[in-house]
PDB file of C-alpha atoms in Angstrom:
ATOM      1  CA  UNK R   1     164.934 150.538  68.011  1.00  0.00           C
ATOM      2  CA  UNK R   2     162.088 148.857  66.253  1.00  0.00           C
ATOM      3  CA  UNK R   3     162.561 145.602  68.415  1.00  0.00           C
ATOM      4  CA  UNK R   4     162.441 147.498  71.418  1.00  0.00           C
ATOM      5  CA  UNK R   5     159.173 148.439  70.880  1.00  0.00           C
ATOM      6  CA  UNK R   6     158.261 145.389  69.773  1.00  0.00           C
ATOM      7  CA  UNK R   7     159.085 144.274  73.284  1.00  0.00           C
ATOM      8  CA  UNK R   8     157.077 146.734  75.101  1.00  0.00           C
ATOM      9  CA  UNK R   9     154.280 145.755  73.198  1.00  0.00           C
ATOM     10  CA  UNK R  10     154.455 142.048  74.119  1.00  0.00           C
ATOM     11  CA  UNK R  11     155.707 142.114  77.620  1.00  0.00           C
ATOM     12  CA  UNK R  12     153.165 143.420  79.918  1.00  0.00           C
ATOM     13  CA  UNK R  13     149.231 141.614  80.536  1.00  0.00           C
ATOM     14  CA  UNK R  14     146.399 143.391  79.236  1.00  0.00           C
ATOM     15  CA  UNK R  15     143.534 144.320  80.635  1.00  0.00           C
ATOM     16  CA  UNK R  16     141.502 141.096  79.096  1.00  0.00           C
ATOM     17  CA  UNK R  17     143.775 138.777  80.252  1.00  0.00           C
ATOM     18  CA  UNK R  18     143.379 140.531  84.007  1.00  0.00           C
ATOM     19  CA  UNK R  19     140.007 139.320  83.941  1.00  0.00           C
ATOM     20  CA  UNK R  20     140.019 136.533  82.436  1.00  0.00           C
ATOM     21  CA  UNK R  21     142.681 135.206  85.660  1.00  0.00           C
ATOM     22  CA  UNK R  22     140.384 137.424  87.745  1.00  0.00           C
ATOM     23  CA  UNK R  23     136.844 135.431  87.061  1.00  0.00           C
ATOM     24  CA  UNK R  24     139.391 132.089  86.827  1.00  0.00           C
ATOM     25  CA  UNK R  25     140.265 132.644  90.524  1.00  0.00           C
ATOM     26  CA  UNK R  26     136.908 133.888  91.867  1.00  0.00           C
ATOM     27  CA  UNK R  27     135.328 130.520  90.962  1.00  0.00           C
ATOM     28  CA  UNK R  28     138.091 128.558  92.691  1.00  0.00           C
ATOM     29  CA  UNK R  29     137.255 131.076  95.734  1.00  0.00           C
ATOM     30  CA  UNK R  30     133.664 130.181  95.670  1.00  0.00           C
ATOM     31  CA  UNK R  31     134.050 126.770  95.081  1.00  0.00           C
ATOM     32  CA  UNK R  32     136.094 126.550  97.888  1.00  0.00           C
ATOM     33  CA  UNK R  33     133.452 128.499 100.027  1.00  0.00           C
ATOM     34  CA  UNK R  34     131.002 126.249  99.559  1.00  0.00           C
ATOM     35  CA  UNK R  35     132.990 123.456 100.437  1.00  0.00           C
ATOM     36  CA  UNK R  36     133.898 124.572 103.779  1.00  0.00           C
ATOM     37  CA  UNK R  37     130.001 126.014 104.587  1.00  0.00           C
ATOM     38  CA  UNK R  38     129.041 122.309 103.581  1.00  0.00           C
ATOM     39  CA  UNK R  39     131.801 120.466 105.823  1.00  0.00           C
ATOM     40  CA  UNK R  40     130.551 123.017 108.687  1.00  0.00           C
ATOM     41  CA  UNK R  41     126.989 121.647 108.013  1.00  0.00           C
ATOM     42  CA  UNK R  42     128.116 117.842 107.954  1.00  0.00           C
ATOM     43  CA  UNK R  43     129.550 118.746 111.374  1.00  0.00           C
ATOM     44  CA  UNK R  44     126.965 120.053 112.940  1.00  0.00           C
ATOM     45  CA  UNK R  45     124.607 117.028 111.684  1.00  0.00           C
ATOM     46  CA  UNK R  46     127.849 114.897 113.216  1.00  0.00           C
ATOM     47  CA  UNK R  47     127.500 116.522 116.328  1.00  0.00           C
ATOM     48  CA  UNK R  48     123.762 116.352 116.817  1.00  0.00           C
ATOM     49  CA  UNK R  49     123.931 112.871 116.023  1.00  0.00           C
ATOM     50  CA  UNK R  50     126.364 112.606 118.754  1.00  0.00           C
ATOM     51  CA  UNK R  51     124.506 114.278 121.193  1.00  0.00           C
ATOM     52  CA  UNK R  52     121.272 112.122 119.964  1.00  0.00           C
ATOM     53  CA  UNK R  53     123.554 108.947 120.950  1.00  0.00           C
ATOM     54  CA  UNK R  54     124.454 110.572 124.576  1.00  0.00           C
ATOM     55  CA  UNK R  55     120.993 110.864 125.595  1.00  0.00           C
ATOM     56  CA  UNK R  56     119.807 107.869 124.182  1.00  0.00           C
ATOM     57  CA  UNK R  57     121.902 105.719 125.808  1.00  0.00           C
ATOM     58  CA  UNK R  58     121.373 107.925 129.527  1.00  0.00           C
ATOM     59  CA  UNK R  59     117.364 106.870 128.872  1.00  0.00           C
ATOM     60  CA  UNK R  60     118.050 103.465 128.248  1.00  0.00           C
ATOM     61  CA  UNK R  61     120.905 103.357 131.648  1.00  0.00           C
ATOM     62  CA  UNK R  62     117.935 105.196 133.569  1.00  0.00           C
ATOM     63  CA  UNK R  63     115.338 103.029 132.410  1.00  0.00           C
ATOM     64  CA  UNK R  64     117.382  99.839 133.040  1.00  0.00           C
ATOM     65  CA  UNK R  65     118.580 101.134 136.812  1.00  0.00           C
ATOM     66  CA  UNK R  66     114.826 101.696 137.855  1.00  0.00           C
ATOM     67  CA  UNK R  67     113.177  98.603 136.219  1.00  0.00           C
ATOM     68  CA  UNK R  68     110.524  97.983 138.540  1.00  0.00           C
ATOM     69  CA  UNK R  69     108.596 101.048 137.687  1.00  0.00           C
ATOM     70  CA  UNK R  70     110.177 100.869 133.974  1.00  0.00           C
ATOM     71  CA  UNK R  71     106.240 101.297 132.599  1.00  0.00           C
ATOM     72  CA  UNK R  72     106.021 104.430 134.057  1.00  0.00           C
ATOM     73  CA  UNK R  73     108.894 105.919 131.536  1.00  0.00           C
ATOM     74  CA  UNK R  74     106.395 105.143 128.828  1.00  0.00           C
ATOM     75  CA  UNK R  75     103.629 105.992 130.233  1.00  0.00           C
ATOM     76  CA  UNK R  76     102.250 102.628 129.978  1.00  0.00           C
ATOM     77  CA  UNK R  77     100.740 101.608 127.026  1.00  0.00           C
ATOM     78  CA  UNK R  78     100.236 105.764 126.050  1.00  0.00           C
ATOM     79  CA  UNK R  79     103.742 106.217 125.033  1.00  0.00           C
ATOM     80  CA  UNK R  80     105.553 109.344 126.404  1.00  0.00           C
ATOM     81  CA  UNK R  81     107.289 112.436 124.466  1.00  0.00           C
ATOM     82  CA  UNK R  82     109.565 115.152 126.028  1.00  0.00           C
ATOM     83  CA  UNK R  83     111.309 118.006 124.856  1.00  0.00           C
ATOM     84  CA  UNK R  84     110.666 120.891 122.739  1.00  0.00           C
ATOM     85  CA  UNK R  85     107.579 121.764 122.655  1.00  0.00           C
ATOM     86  CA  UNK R  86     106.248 119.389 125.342  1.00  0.00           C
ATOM     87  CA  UNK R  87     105.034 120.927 128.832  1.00  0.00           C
ATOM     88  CA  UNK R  88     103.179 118.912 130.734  1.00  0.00           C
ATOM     89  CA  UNK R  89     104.330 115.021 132.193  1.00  0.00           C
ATOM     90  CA  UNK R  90     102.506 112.222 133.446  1.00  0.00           C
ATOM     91  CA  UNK R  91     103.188 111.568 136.783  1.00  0.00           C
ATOM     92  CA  UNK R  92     104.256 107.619 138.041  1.00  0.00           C
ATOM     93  CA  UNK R  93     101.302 105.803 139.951  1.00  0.00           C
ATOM     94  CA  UNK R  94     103.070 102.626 140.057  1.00  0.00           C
ATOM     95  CA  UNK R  95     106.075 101.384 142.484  1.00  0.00           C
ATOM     96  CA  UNK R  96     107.396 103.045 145.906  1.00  0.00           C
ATOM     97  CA  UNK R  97     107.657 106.732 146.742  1.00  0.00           C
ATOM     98  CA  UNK R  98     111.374 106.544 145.664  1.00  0.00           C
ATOM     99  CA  UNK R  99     110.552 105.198 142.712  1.00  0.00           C
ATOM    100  CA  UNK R 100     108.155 107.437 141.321  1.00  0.00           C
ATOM    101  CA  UNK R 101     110.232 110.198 142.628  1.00  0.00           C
ATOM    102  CA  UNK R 102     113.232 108.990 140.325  1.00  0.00           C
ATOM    103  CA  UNK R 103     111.177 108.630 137.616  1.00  0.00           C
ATOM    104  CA  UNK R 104     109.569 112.110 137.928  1.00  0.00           C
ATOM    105  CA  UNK R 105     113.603 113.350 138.042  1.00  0.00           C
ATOM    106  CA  UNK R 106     114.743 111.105 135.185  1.00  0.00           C
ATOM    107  CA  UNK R 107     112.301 112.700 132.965  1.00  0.00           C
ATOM    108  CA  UNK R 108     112.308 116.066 133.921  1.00  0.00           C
ATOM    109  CA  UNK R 109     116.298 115.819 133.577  1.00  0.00           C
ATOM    110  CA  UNK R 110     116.191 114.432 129.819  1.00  0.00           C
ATOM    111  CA  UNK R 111     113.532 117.134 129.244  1.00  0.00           C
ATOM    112  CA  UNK R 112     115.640 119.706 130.203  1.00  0.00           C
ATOM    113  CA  UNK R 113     118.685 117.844 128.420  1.00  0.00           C
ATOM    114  CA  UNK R 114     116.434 118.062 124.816  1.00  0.00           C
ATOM    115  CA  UNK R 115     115.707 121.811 125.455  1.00  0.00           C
ATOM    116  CA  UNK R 116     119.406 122.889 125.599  1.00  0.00           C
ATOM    117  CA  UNK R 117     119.268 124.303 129.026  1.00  0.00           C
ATOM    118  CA  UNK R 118     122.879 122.988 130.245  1.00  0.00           C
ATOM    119  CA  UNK R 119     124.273 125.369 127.776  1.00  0.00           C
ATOM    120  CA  UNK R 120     123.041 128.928 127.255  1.00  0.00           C
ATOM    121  CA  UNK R 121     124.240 132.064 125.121  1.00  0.00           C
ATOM    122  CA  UNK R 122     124.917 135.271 126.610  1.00  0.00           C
ATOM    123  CA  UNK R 123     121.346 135.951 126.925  1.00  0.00           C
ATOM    124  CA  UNK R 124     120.293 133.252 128.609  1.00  0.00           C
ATOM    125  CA  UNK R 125     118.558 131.333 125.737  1.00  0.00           C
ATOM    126  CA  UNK R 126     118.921 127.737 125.480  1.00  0.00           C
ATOM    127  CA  UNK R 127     121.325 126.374 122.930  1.00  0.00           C
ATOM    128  CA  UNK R 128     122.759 122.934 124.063  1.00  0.00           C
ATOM    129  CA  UNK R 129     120.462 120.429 121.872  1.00  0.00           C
ATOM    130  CA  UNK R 130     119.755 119.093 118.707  1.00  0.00           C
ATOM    131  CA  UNK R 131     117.669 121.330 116.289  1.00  0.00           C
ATOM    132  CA  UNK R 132     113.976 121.019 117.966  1.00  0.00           C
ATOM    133  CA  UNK R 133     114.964 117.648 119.412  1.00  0.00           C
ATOM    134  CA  UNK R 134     112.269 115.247 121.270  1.00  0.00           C
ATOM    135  CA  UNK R 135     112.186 112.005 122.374  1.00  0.00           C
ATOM    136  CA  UNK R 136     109.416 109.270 122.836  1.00  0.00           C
ATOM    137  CA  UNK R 137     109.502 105.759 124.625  1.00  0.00           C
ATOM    138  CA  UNK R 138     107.297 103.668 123.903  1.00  0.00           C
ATOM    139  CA  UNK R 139     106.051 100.328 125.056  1.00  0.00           C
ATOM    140  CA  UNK R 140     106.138  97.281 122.654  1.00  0.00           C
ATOM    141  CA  UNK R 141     105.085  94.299 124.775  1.00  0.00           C
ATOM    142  CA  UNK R 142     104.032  95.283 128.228  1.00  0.00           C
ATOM    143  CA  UNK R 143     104.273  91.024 128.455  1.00  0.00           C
ATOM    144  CA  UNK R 144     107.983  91.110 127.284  1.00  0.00           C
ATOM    145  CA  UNK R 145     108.770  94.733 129.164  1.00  0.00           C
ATOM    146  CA  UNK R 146     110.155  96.121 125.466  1.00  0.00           C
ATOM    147  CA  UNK R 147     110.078  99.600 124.989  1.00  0.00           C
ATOM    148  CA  UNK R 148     111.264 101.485 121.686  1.00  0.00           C
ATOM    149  CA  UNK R 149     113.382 104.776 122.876  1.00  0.00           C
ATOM    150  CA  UNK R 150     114.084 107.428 120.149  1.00  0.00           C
ATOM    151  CA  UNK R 151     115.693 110.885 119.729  1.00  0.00           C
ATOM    152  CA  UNK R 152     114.124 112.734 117.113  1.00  0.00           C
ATOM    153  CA  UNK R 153     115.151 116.265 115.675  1.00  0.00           C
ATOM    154  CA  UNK R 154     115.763 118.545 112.850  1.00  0.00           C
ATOM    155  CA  UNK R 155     118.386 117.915 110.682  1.00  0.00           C
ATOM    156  CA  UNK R 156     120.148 120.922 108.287  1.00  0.00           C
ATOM    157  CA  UNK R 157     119.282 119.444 104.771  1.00  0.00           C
ATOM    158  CA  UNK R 158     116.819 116.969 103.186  1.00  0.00           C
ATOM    159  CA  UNK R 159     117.934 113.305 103.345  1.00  0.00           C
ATOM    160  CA  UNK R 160     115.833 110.295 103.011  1.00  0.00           C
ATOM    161  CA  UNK R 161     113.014 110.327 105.221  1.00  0.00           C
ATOM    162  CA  UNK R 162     112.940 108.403 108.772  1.00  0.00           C
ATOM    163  CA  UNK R 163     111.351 104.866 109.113  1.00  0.00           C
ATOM    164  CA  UNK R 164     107.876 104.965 108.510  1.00  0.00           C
ATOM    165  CA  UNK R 165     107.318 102.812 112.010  1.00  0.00           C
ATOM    166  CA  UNK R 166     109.098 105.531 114.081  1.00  0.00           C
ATOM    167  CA  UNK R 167     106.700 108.056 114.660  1.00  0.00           C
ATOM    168  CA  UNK R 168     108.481 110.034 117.294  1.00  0.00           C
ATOM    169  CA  UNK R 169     108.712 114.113 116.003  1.00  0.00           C
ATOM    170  CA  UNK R 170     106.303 113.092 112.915  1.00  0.00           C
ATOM    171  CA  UNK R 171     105.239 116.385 111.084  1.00  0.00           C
ATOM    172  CA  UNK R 172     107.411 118.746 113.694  1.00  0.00           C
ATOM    173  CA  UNK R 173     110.083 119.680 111.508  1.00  0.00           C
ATOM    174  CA  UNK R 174     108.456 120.427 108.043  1.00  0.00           C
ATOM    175  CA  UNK R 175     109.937 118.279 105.495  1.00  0.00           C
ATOM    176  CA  UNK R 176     109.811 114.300 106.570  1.00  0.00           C
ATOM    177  CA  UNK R 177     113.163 114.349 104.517  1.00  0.00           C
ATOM    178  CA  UNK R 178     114.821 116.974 107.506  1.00  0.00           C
ATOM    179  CA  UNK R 179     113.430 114.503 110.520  1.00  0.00           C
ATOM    180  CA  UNK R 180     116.614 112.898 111.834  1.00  0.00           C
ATOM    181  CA  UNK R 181     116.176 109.862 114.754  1.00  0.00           C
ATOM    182  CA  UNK R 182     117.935 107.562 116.725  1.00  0.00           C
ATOM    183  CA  UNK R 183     116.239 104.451 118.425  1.00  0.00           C
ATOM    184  CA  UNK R 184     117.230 101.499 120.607  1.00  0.00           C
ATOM    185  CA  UNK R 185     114.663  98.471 121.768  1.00  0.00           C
ATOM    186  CA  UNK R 186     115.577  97.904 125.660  1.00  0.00           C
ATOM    187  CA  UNK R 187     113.552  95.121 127.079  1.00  0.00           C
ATOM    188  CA  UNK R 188     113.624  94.596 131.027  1.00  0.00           C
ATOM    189  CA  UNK R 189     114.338  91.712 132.344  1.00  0.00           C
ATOM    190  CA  UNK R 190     111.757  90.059 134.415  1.00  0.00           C
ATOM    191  CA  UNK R 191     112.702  90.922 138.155  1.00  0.00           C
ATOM    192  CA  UNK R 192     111.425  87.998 140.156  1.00  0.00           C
TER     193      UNK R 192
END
């Protein structure tokens, strides 16, 4: 009989070793946790950067398809911002009726594209775009017909900070370290 109990004694977990497996397994669940909220950030910054890309590239095809009035996308020698937190545009003195009215549209259309408005929640609030995203063109050489285009907007965490030459969304998302951009030089060609 003796070794029968001795058995019982030895043959079940106590209450120690419970939690020592429990605490054992609850970091491995948090670990894991965090991994998965930090690939869902890395996505999102993916995406954003992605979008950032898109509209890039539609400023510089919209620039480049109405080059004779191309000075009028940066304003001239001013430089021109749209998007979040921008209101009012400069309208195009320069080139025919048409082109000044496809200017007015091209801007108004990559305004609306940096606010979010082609995608919406339930409530109508806009949701499509990057983290208060903006963009500026701006005119290098108004000899050469270069203009810098950028996307600017907030990213999720702190990374290095964005060229020091780039100075489109400057001190608009708190930390220089969170300002995330995208540029591209397009130069026109000369059209006669």
């Amino acid at each position: 009989m003796k070794s029968l109990d001795a058995e019982c004694k030895h043959s079940g977990f106590t209450l120690i070793e419970l939690l020592v497996a429990l605490v054992v397994l609850l970091v491995g669940v948090m670990g894991a946790a965090g991994l998965m909220v930090r690939t869902v950030q890395q996505e999102v910054e993916a995406y954003q950067r992605l979008q950032a890309l898109n509209i890039l590239q539609d400023m510089v095809d919209r620039i480049d398809a109405n080059k004779a009035v191309a000075s009028c996308y940066s304003y001239g020698a001013n430089g021109a911002t749209f998007g979040t937190g921008i209101t009012e545009f400069e309208a195009c003195a320069i080139g025919s009726a048409d082109h000044q009215a496809r200017v007015a549209a091209d801007i108004q259309a990559w305004h609306l594209t940096l606010i979010g408005v082609a995608e919406q929640d339930g409530s109508g609030n806009s949701m499509g775009a990057m983290i208060g995203a903006r963009s500026c063109v701006v005119q290098l050489s108004a000899i050469d017909q270069t203009y810098r285009v950028t996307v600017a907007w907030q990213g999720l965490n702190d990374t290095v900070a964005a060229p020091s030459g780039n100075l489109c969304g400057k001190n608009q998302f708190g930390s220089e370290s969170q300002r995330r951009t995208v540029s591209t030089i397009v130069r026109v060609g000369d059209l006669s």
